[in-house]
Short mmCIF file of the C-alpha atoms (twelve columns), coordinates in Angstrom:
data_MODEL
# 
_entry.id   MODEL 
# 
loop_
_atom_site.group_PDB 
_atom_site.id 
_atom_site.type_symbol 
_atom_site.label_atom_id 
_atom_site.label_alt_id 
_atom_site.label_comp_id 
_atom_site.label_asym_id 
_atom_site.label_seq_id 
_atom_site.Cartn_x 
_atom_site.Cartn_y 
_atom_site.Cartn_z 
_atom_site.pdbx_PDB_model_num 
ATOM 1   C CA . MET A 1   0.000  0.000  0.000   1 
ATOM 2   C CA . GLU A 2   1.402  3.456  -0.977  1 
ATOM 3   C CA . SER A 3   2.514  5.525  1.999   1 
ATOM 4   C CA . PRO A 4   1.006  9.030  2.323   1 
ATOM 5   C CA . ARG A 5   3.137  11.819 0.962   1 
ATOM 6   C CA . VAL A 6   4.840  14.000 3.546   1 
ATOM 7   C CA . CYS A 7   5.441  17.645 2.657   1 
ATOM 8   C CA . SER A 8   8.440  19.495 4.005   1 
ATOM 9   C CA . PRO A 9   7.719  22.405 6.373   1 
ATOM 10  C CA . ILE A 10  8.879  24.878 3.709   1 
ATOM 11  C CA . LEU A 11  6.580  23.358 1.093   1 
ATOM 12  C CA . LEU A 12  3.662  23.459 3.529   1 
ATOM 13  C CA . VAL A 13  4.279  27.169 4.104   1 
ATOM 14  C CA . LEU A 14  4.430  27.842 0.366   1 
ATOM 15  C CA . LEU A 15  1.047  26.186 -0.070  1 
ATOM 16  C CA . LEU A 16  -0.554 28.572 2.422   1 
ATOM 17  C CA . CYS A 17  -1.749 32.110 1.799   1 
ATOM 18  C CA . LYS A 18  0.610  33.764 4.248   1 
ATOM 19  C CA . PRO A 19  4.314  34.346 3.487   1 
ATOM 20  C CA . PRO A 20  6.871  32.197 5.303   1 
ATOM 21  C CA . PRO A 21  8.167  33.441 8.659   1 
ATOM 22  C CA . THR A 22  11.175 35.714 8.557   1 
ATOM 23  C CA . HIS A 23  14.604 34.318 9.352   1 
ATOM 24  C CA . THR A 24  15.466 37.428 11.371  1 
ATOM 25  C CA . PRO A 25  12.516 38.319 13.623  1 
ATOM 26  C CA . VAL A 26  13.277 42.042 13.876  1 
ATOM 27  C CA . ALA A 27  10.895 44.447 12.198  1 
ATOM 28  C CA . VAL A 28  13.259 47.399 11.817  1 
ATOM 29  C CA . PHE A 29  16.961 47.421 12.622  1 
ATOM 30  C CA . PRO A 30  18.457 50.756 13.732  1 
ATOM 31  C CA . HIS A 31  20.633 50.857 10.612  1 
ATOM 32  C CA . ASP A 32  17.528 50.498 8.418   1 
ATOM 33  C CA . VAL A 33  16.044 53.817 9.455   1 
ATOM 34  C CA . ASP A 34  18.174 56.455 7.744   1 
ATOM 35  C CA . PRO A 35  18.367 54.839 4.272   1 
ATOM 36  C CA . VAL A 36  14.592 54.396 4.184   1 
ATOM 37  C CA . ARG A 37  13.918 57.891 5.530   1 
ATOM 38  C CA . PHE A 38  16.178 59.298 2.824   1 
ATOM 39  C CA . ALA A 39  13.656 58.053 0.265   1 
ATOM 40  C CA . LEU A 40  11.092 60.483 1.673   1 
ATOM 41  C CA . ASN A 41  12.847 63.315 -0.160  1 
ATOM 42  C CA . LEU A 42  11.962 61.819 -3.536  1 
ATOM 43  C CA . GLU A 43  8.538  60.698 -2.385  1 
ATOM 44  C CA . PHE A 44  7.730  64.249 -1.257  1 
ATOM 45  C CA . THR A 45  8.905  65.550 -4.628  1 
ATOM 46  C CA . GLU A 46  6.795  63.115 -6.622  1 
ATOM 47  C CA . ALA A 47  3.724  63.628 -4.432  1 
ATOM 48  C CA . GLU A 48  3.820  67.410 -4.824  1 
ATOM 49  C CA . PHE A 49  4.555  67.254 -8.549  1 
ATOM 50  C CA . PHE A 50  1.758  64.800 -9.347  1 
ATOM 51  C CA . LEU A 51  -0.859 66.286 -7.028  1 
ATOM 52  C CA . HIS A 52  -0.310 69.864 -8.130  1 
ATOM 53  C CA . ALA A 53  -0.294 68.883 -11.804 1 
ATOM 54  C CA . ALA A 54  -3.570 66.972 -11.473 1 
ATOM 55  C CA . PHE A 55  -5.455 69.064 -8.930  1 
ATOM 56  C CA . GLY A 56  -3.631 72.361 -8.481  1 
ATOM 57  C CA . LYS A 57  -3.189 71.440 -4.794  1 
ATOM 58  C CA . GLY A 58  -0.538 69.477 -2.933  1 
ATOM 59  C CA . LEU A 59  0.093  67.746 0.362   1 
ATOM 60  C CA . ASP A 60  -0.937 70.781 2.402   1 
ATOM 61  C CA . HIS A 61  -4.456 70.154 1.093   1 
ATOM 62  C CA . PHE A 62  -4.556 66.350 0.843   1 
ATOM 63  C CA . ALA A 63  -2.361 65.187 3.743   1 
ATOM 64  C CA . PRO A 64  -0.890 68.106 5.730   1 
ATOM 65  C CA . ASN A 65  0.020  65.805 8.631   1 
ATOM 66  C CA . LEU A 66  2.627  64.077 6.456   1 
ATOM 67  C CA . THR A 67  4.674  67.226 5.786   1 
ATOM 68  C CA . LEU A 68  5.814  67.566 9.418   1 
ATOM 69  C CA . GLY A 69  5.892  71.326 9.043   1 
ATOM 70  C CA . GLY A 70  8.170  71.460 6.004   1 
ATOM 71  C CA . PRO A 71  7.727  74.378 3.581   1 
ATOM 72  C CA . PRO A 72  5.388  74.130 0.578   1 
ATOM 73  C CA . PRO A 73  6.971  73.558 -2.840  1 
ATOM 74  C CA . VAL A 74  8.011  76.412 -5.094  1 
ATOM 75  C CA . GLY A 75  6.426  76.862 -8.527  1 
ATOM 76  C CA . ALA A 76  4.209  73.778 -8.656  1 
ATOM 77  C CA . ARG A 77  0.936  74.319 -10.498 1 
ATOM 78  C CA . LYS A 78  -1.888 72.575 -12.321 1 
ATOM 79  C CA . ALA A 79  -0.880 71.180 -15.703 1 
ATOM 80  C CA . ASN A 80  -2.810 71.226 -18.962 1 
ATOM 81  C CA . LEU A 81  -3.383 67.465 -19.230 1 
ATOM 82  C CA . ASP A 82  -5.587 65.405 -21.517 1 
ATOM 83  C CA . GLU A 83  -8.022 63.037 -19.817 1 
ATOM 84  C CA . LEU A 84  -5.872 59.896 -20.048 1 
ATOM 85  C CA . THR A 85  -2.768 61.617 -18.707 1 
ATOM 86  C CA . TRP A 86  -4.787 63.361 -15.993 1 
ATOM 87  C CA . ARG A 87  -6.200 60.068 -14.746 1 
ATOM 88  C CA . ILE A 88  -2.767 58.467 -14.641 1 
ATOM 89  C CA . ILE A 89  -1.112 61.394 -12.871 1 
ATOM 90  C CA . ALA A 90  -3.982 61.790 -10.398 1 
ATOM 91  C CA . GLU A 91  -3.636 58.111 -9.495  1 
ATOM 92  C CA . PHE A 92  0.124  58.501 -9.109  1 
ATOM 93  C CA . GLY A 93  -0.427 61.481 -6.809  1 
ATOM 94  C CA . TYR A 94  -2.728 59.532 -4.523  1 
ATOM 95  C CA . GLN A 95  -0.266 56.615 -4.543  1 
ATOM 96  C CA . GLU A 96  2.512  58.885 -3.349  1 
ATOM 97  C CA . ILE A 97  0.414  59.879 -0.338  1 
ATOM 98  C CA . GLY A 98  0.227  56.204 0.529   1 
ATOM 99  C CA . HIS A 99  3.993  55.831 0.114   1 
ATOM 100 C CA . LEU A 100 4.683  58.717 2.464   1 
ATOM 101 C CA . ARG A 101 2.279  57.311 5.042   1 
ATOM 102 C CA . ALA A 102 3.757  53.801 4.808   1 
ATOM 103 C CA . ILE A 103 7.322  55.036 5.266   1 
ATOM 104 C CA . ARG A 104 6.343  57.210 8.205   1 
ATOM 105 C CA . LYS A 105 4.504  54.308 9.892   1 
ATOM 106 C CA . THR A 106 7.555  52.081 9.500   1 
ATOM 107 C CA . VAL A 107 10.565 54.316 10.266  1 
ATOM 108 C CA . ALA A 108 8.934  57.634 11.286  1 
ATOM 109 C CA . GLY A 109 9.309  60.761 9.202   1 
ATOM 110 C CA . ILE A 110 11.357 63.798 8.304   1 
ATOM 111 C CA . PRO A 111 10.048 67.259 7.408   1 
ATOM 112 C CA . ARG A 112 9.283  67.954 3.783   1 
ATOM 113 C CA . PRO A 113 12.290 69.769 2.287   1 
ATOM 114 C CA . LEU A 114 11.940 72.918 0.196   1 
ATOM 115 C CA . ILE A 115 11.263 71.600 -3.332  1 
ATOM 116 C CA . ASP A 116 11.583 73.652 -6.511  1 
ATOM 117 C CA . LEU A 117 9.063  72.436 -9.081  1 
ATOM 118 C CA . SER A 118 8.989  75.664 -11.062 1 
ATOM 119 C CA . SER A 119 8.951  75.715 -14.827 1 
ATOM 120 C CA . HIS A 120 12.201 77.699 -14.600 1 
ATOM 121 C CA . ASN A 121 13.899 74.789 -12.832 1 
ATOM 122 C CA . PHE A 122 12.699 72.246 -15.387 1 
ATOM 123 C CA . ALA A 123 13.749 74.594 -18.189 1 
ATOM 124 C CA . LYS A 124 17.234 74.601 -16.683 1 
ATOM 125 C CA . VAL A 125 17.292 70.784 -16.692 1 
ATOM 126 C CA . MET A 126 16.237 70.553 -20.323 1 
ATOM 127 C CA . ASP A 127 18.670 73.290 -21.407 1 
ATOM 128 C CA . GLU A 128 21.532 71.441 -19.744 1 
ATOM 129 C CA . ALA A 129 20.373 68.173 -21.291 1 
ATOM 130 C CA . VAL A 130 20.321 69.457 -24.884 1 
ATOM 131 C CA . GLY A 131 23.347 71.689 -24.426 1 
ATOM 132 C CA . TYR A 132 21.748 74.996 -25.427 1 
ATOM 133 C CA . ARG A 133 18.925 77.293 -24.349 1 
ATOM 134 C CA . LEU A 134 15.560 76.170 -25.660 1 
ATOM 135 C CA . ASP A 135 13.378 78.952 -27.030 1 
ATOM 136 C CA . PRO A 136 10.800 79.329 -25.619 1 
ATOM 137 C CA . PRO A 137 11.938 77.871 -22.287 1 
ATOM 138 C CA . PHE A 138 10.660 74.376 -21.564 1 
ATOM 139 C CA . ASP A 139 7.501  74.421 -19.434 1 
ATOM 140 C CA . PRO A 140 6.323  71.117 -17.943 1 
ATOM 141 C CA . TYR A 141 2.830  72.396 -17.250 1 
ATOM 142 C CA . VAL A 142 1.709  73.507 -20.735 1 
ATOM 143 C CA . SER A 143 0.856  70.096 -22.228 1 
ATOM 144 C CA . SER A 144 0.569  66.391 -21.506 1 
ATOM 145 C CA . LEU A 145 3.697  65.628 -23.532 1 
ATOM 146 C CA . ASN A 146 5.779  68.242 -21.736 1 
ATOM 147 C CA . PHE A 147 4.569  66.995 -18.387 1 
ATOM 148 C CA . LEU A 148 5.422  63.378 -19.190 1 
ATOM 149 C CA . LEU A 149 8.899  64.486 -20.296 1 
ATOM 150 C CA . ALA A 150 9.279  66.323 -16.992 1 
ATOM 151 C CA . VAL A 151 8.098  63.235 -15.103 1 
ATOM 152 C CA . TYR A 152 10.829 61.318 -16.937 1 
ATOM 153 C CA . VAL A 153 13.351 63.468 -15.062 1 
ATOM 154 C CA . ILE A 154 12.487 62.476 -11.476 1 
ATOM 155 C CA . PRO A 155 10.685 59.186 -10.573 1 
ATOM 156 C CA . TYR A 156 13.217 56.888 -12.269 1 
ATOM 157 C CA . LEU A 157 15.715 58.040 -9.656  1 
ATOM 158 C CA . GLY A 158 13.475 56.591 -6.955  1 
ATOM 159 C CA . ILE A 159 13.794 53.169 -8.568  1 
ATOM 160 C CA . ASN A 160 17.588 53.494 -8.543  1 
ATOM 161 C CA . GLY A 161 17.445 54.511 -4.892  1 
ATOM 162 C CA . TYR A 162 15.255 51.641 -3.721  1 
ATOM 163 C CA . THR A 163 17.346 49.144 -5.680  1 
ATOM 164 C CA . GLY A 164 20.410 50.479 -3.887  1 
ATOM 165 C CA . THR A 165 18.708 50.594 -0.477  1 
ATOM 166 C CA . ASN A 166 17.347 47.062 -0.395  1 
ATOM 167 C CA . PRO A 167 20.693 45.271 0.190   1 
ATOM 168 C CA . LEU A 168 21.516 47.662 3.051   1 
ATOM 169 C CA . ILE A 169 18.511 46.904 5.246   1 
ATOM 170 C CA . ASP A 170 17.707 43.802 7.275   1 
ATOM 171 C CA . GLY A 171 14.444 44.168 9.163   1 
ATOM 172 C CA . TYR A 172 11.497 42.279 7.714   1 
ATOM 173 C CA . ALA A 173 9.211  45.313 7.930   1 
ATOM 174 C CA . THR A 174 11.666 47.552 6.101   1 
ATOM 175 C CA . LYS A 175 12.402 44.875 3.492   1 
ATOM 176 C CA . ARG A 176 8.683  44.435 2.873   1 
ATOM 177 C CA . LEU A 177 8.205  48.203 2.670   1 
ATOM 178 C CA . VAL A 178 11.024 48.780 0.182   1 
ATOM 179 C CA . ALA A 179 9.876  45.853 -1.978  1 
ATOM 180 C CA . GLY A 180 6.381  47.307 -2.158  1 
ATOM 181 C CA . LEU A 181 7.642  50.811 -2.889  1 
ATOM 182 C CA . LEU A 182 10.012 49.598 -5.577  1 
ATOM 183 C CA . ALA A 183 7.260  47.631 -7.301  1 
ATOM 184 C CA . VAL A 184 4.874  50.583 -7.587  1 
ATOM 185 C CA . GLU A 185 7.576  53.131 -8.456  1 
ATOM 186 C CA . SER A 186 8.758  50.802 -11.213 1 
ATOM 187 C CA . GLY A 187 5.216  50.496 -12.487 1 
ATOM 188 C CA . GLN A 188 4.816  54.271 -12.574 1 
ATOM 189 C CA . ASP A 189 8.041  54.676 -14.500 1 
ATOM 190 C CA . ALA A 190 7.046  51.947 -16.962 1 
ATOM 191 C CA . VAL A 191 3.722  53.655 -17.670 1 
ATOM 192 C CA . VAL A 192 5.434  56.993 -18.332 1 
ATOM 193 C CA . ARG A 193 8.143  55.470 -20.498 1 
ATOM 194 C CA . GLY A 194 5.534  53.462 -22.404 1 
ATOM 195 C CA . LEU A 195 3.492  56.570 -23.167 1 
ATOM 196 C CA . LEU A 196 6.599  58.430 -24.273 1 
ATOM 197 C CA . PHE A 197 7.841  55.487 -26.346 1 
ATOM 198 C CA . GLU A 198 4.608  55.569 -28.318 1 
ATOM 199 C CA . ARG A 199 5.530  59.142 -29.310 1 
ATOM 200 C CA . ARG A 200 9.278  58.575 -29.575 1 
ATOM 201 C CA . ARG A 201 9.512  59.866 -33.157 1 
ATOM 202 C CA . ASP A 202 7.410  62.956 -32.514 1 
ATOM 203 C CA . ALA A 203 9.066  66.355 -32.399 1 
ATOM 204 C CA . VAL A 204 8.643  68.123 -29.079 1 
ATOM 205 C CA . PRO A 205 6.713  71.288 -29.943 1 
ATOM 206 C CA . PRO A 206 7.801  73.953 -30.543 1 
ATOM 207 C CA . TYR A 207 11.332 72.491 -30.723 1 
ATOM 208 C CA . HIS A 208 10.970 70.893 -34.145 1 
ATOM 209 C CA . GLY A 209 14.552 69.671 -34.242 1 
ATOM 210 C CA . VAL A 210 14.230 67.603 -31.028 1 
ATOM 211 C CA . THR A 211 12.255 64.349 -30.870 1 
ATOM 212 C CA . VAL A 212 10.884 62.698 -27.750 1 
ATOM 213 C CA . ALA A 213 13.439 59.888 -28.025 1 
ATOM 214 C CA . GLU A 214 16.324 62.343 -28.403 1 
ATOM 215 C CA . LEU A 215 15.257 64.401 -25.415 1 
ATOM 216 C CA . THR A 216 14.919 61.362 -23.145 1 
ATOM 217 C CA . ASP A 217 18.339 60.201 -24.278 1 
ATOM 218 C CA . ARG A 218 19.812 63.613 -23.454 1 
ATOM 219 C CA . VAL A 219 18.169 63.666 -20.019 1 
ATOM 220 C CA . SER A 220 19.539 60.202 -19.255 1 
ATOM 221 C CA . ALA A 221 23.015 61.290 -20.365 1 
ATOM 222 C CA . LEU A 222 22.752 64.354 -18.125 1 
ATOM 223 C CA . ARG A 223 21.844 62.220 -15.128 1 
ATOM 224 C CA . ASN A 224 24.744 59.856 -15.853 1 
ATOM 225 C CA . GLY A 225 27.116 62.818 -16.019 1 
ATOM 226 C CA . LEU A 226 25.856 64.433 -12.825 1 
ATOM 227 C CA . GLY A 227 25.846 61.109 -10.969 1 
ATOM 228 C CA . ARG A 228 29.544 60.565 -11.802 1 
ATOM 229 C CA . CYS A 229 29.321 56.786 -11.433 1 
ATOM 230 C CA . GLY A 230 29.050 55.500 -14.987 1 
ATOM 231 C CA . VAL A 231 26.058 54.576 -17.099 1 
ATOM 232 C CA . LYS A 232 23.009 53.819 -14.992 1 
ATOM 233 C CA . ASP A 233 20.475 55.522 -17.196 1 
ATOM 234 C CA . GLU A 234 19.257 55.015 -20.763 1 
ATOM 235 C CA . GLY A 235 16.711 56.686 -23.027 1 
ATOM 236 C CA . LEU A 236 13.780 55.115 -24.830 1 
ATOM 237 C CA . VAL A 237 15.849 53.889 -27.779 1 
ATOM 238 C CA . VAL A 238 19.365 52.443 -27.567 1 
ATOM 239 C CA . PRO A 239 21.832 50.799 -29.968 1 
ATOM 240 C CA . GLU A 240 20.804 47.161 -30.369 1 
ATOM 241 C CA . ARG A 241 23.930 45.939 -28.575 1 
ATOM 242 C CA . LEU A 242 22.719 47.769 -25.419 1 
ATOM 243 C CA . GLY A 243 19.132 46.479 -25.605 1 
ATOM 244 C CA . ALA A 244 17.787 43.387 -23.869 1 
ATOM 245 C CA . GLU A 245 20.120 40.481 -24.643 1 
ATOM 246 C CA . GLY A 246 21.783 42.690 -27.256 1 
ATOM 247 C CA . ARG A 247 18.941 41.944 -29.649 1 
ATOM 248 C CA . ILE A 248 16.598 44.930 -29.635 1 
ATOM 249 C CA . CYS A 249 16.886 48.707 -29.745 1 
ATOM 250 C CA . THR A 250 13.643 49.463 -27.888 1 
ATOM 251 C CA . ASN A 251 14.242 50.406 -24.280 1 
ATOM 252 C CA . VAL A 252 10.884 50.899 -22.615 1 
ATOM 253 C CA . LEU A 253 12.451 49.643 -19.377 1 
ATOM 254 C CA . SER A 254 15.920 50.897 -18.538 1 
ATOM 255 C CA . ALA A 255 18.037 48.034 -17.194 1 
ATOM 256 C CA . ASP A 256 21.558 46.594 -17.154 1 
ATOM 257 C CA . ALA A 257 23.041 43.753 -19.221 1 
ATOM 258 C CA . ASP A 258 21.050 41.185 -17.217 1 
ATOM 259 C CA . SER A 259 17.866 43.302 -17.441 1 
ATOM 260 C CA . LEU A 260 18.125 44.194 -13.756 1 
ATOM 261 C CA . SER A 261 17.433 47.646 -12.374 1 
ATOM 262 C CA . TYR A 262 20.365 50.002 -11.980 1 
ATOM 263 C CA . SER A 263 21.330 51.030 -8.451  1 
ATOM 264 C CA . ARG A 264 22.374 54.459 -7.201  1 
ATOM 265 C CA . THR A 265 23.613 55.608 -3.794  1 
ATOM 266 C CA . PRO A 266 22.164 58.587 -1.896  1 
ATOM 267 C CA . ALA A 267 25.227 60.638 -2.871  1 
ATOM 268 C CA . GLU A 268 24.671 59.878 -6.572  1 
ATOM 269 C CA . LEU A 269 21.004 60.769 -6.324  1 
ATOM 270 C CA . LEU A 270 21.730 64.069 -4.604  1 
ATOM 271 C CA . ARG A 271 24.317 65.018 -7.220  1 
ATOM 272 C CA . ILE A 272 21.582 64.641 -9.831  1 
ATOM 273 C CA . LEU A 273 18.701 66.170 -7.883  1 
ATOM 274 C CA . TYR A 274 20.810 69.173 -6.872  1 
ATOM 275 C CA . LEU A 275 21.847 69.557 -10.537 1 
ATOM 276 C CA . THR A 276 25.319 70.417 -9.252  1 
ATOM 277 C CA . GLY A 277 27.094 67.080 -9.597  1 
ATOM 278 C CA . ASP A 278 28.091 67.456 -5.939  1 
ATOM 279 C CA . GLU A 279 26.172 65.993 -3.002  1 
ATOM 280 C CA . ARG A 280 27.643 68.757 -0.815  1 
ATOM 281 C CA . VAL A 281 26.292 71.619 -2.951  1 
ATOM 282 C CA . PRO A 282 22.493 71.965 -2.900  1 
ATOM 283 C CA . GLY A 283 20.419 73.425 -5.707  1 
ATOM 284 C CA . GLY A 284 18.102 72.219 -8.427  1 
ATOM 285 C CA . PHE A 285 15.063 70.491 -6.979  1 
ATOM 286 C CA . PHE A 286 16.274 71.019 -3.387  1 
ATOM 287 C CA . PRO A 287 17.518 74.625 -3.116  1 
ATOM 288 C CA . GLU A 288 18.265 74.244 0.597   1 
ATOM 289 C CA . GLY A 289 19.285 70.604 0.412   1 
ATOM 290 C CA . ALA A 290 17.421 67.392 1.108   1 
ATOM 291 C CA . ASN A 291 16.403 66.374 4.620   1 
ATOM 292 C CA . GLY A 292 17.248 63.455 6.883   1 
ATOM 293 C CA . ARG A 293 20.453 62.342 8.552   1 
ATOM 294 C CA . ILE A 294 22.187 61.118 5.368   1 
ATOM 295 C CA . ALA A 295 21.540 64.234 3.301   1 
ATOM 296 C CA . ARG A 296 22.332 66.668 6.121   1 
ATOM 297 C CA . MET A 297 25.538 64.802 6.980   1 
ATOM 298 C CA . LEU A 298 26.689 65.078 3.355   1 
ATOM 299 C CA . LEU A 299 25.947 68.798 3.496   1 
ATOM 300 C CA . GLY A 300 27.903 69.118 6.739   1 
ATOM 301 C CA . LYS A 301 24.810 70.482 8.495   1 
ATOM 302 C CA . PRO A 302 22.987 69.456 11.679  1 
ATOM 303 C CA . HIS A 303 20.687 66.522 11.160  1 
ATOM 304 C CA . GLY A 304 18.430 66.919 14.153  1 
ATOM 305 C CA . ASP A 305 15.405 66.991 11.835  1 
ATOM 306 C CA . GLU A 306 14.301 63.421 12.294  1 
ATOM 307 C CA . HIS A 307 10.883 62.936 13.848  1 
ATOM 308 C CA . GLY A 308 10.040 59.800 15.755  1 
ATOM 309 C CA . VAL A 309 6.375  60.191 14.949  1 
# 
């Protein structure tokens, strides 16, 4: 008579609805806190950018408790979006509120830094990317295409940051948090890149000599240059040898030779976000510097801005 099959404990766990128990039963290690809090700088930036573009209002209207008294952003305003783009960006804005809340619940928060989301700041980015002054100056808020190109500038950096953060943390709650954040941020970036890829051959009005694909390529090159750590960024179209498995020139998802996400350190991210190429010299999207212990330490400034709430 055939003996009954005996499942291993691991197999039994895999057959259940709940995930297996953690090997290290600590929710948040002390060394997890600062790297995860650092991500709030980008999450604040994305939340304000998306919410203002969709609704003309930001966190001070939708979730003032999450700002911890930080100043409102500079220059953010409602964008002229078509219905499809509006729905996507409105959803992204609400998602960012959830991200901020989840991070704060897990590792507590930091005050919202001063964020420059003005058209002047984005015009500076695009001018530096193409290597000359665009006329008229680039304005992210005048059209859906311009706004998507402006979105291309920022959220991808969050993916790089979470990819770099994950190996540095050990607590099961922080690991779970970063995995969830990385998944949704990656999805947001894929949606934006997919929409832009569909229009890759279009000229960016009124700059008839610059296509969508060319501008994304220039922005990626600018970020690589400012980051000063090699190629970790690629536009929507690449030489075939740099595409997935060296067999395709489309590049809807930017990834390395093994199709894995690129990783960037906090210092690399700040060099790009400050638009100075130096993590010790603030500017760009954070005129007064980013917040949290890591960013303030790199600036050589007091970092007593953490909030255990």
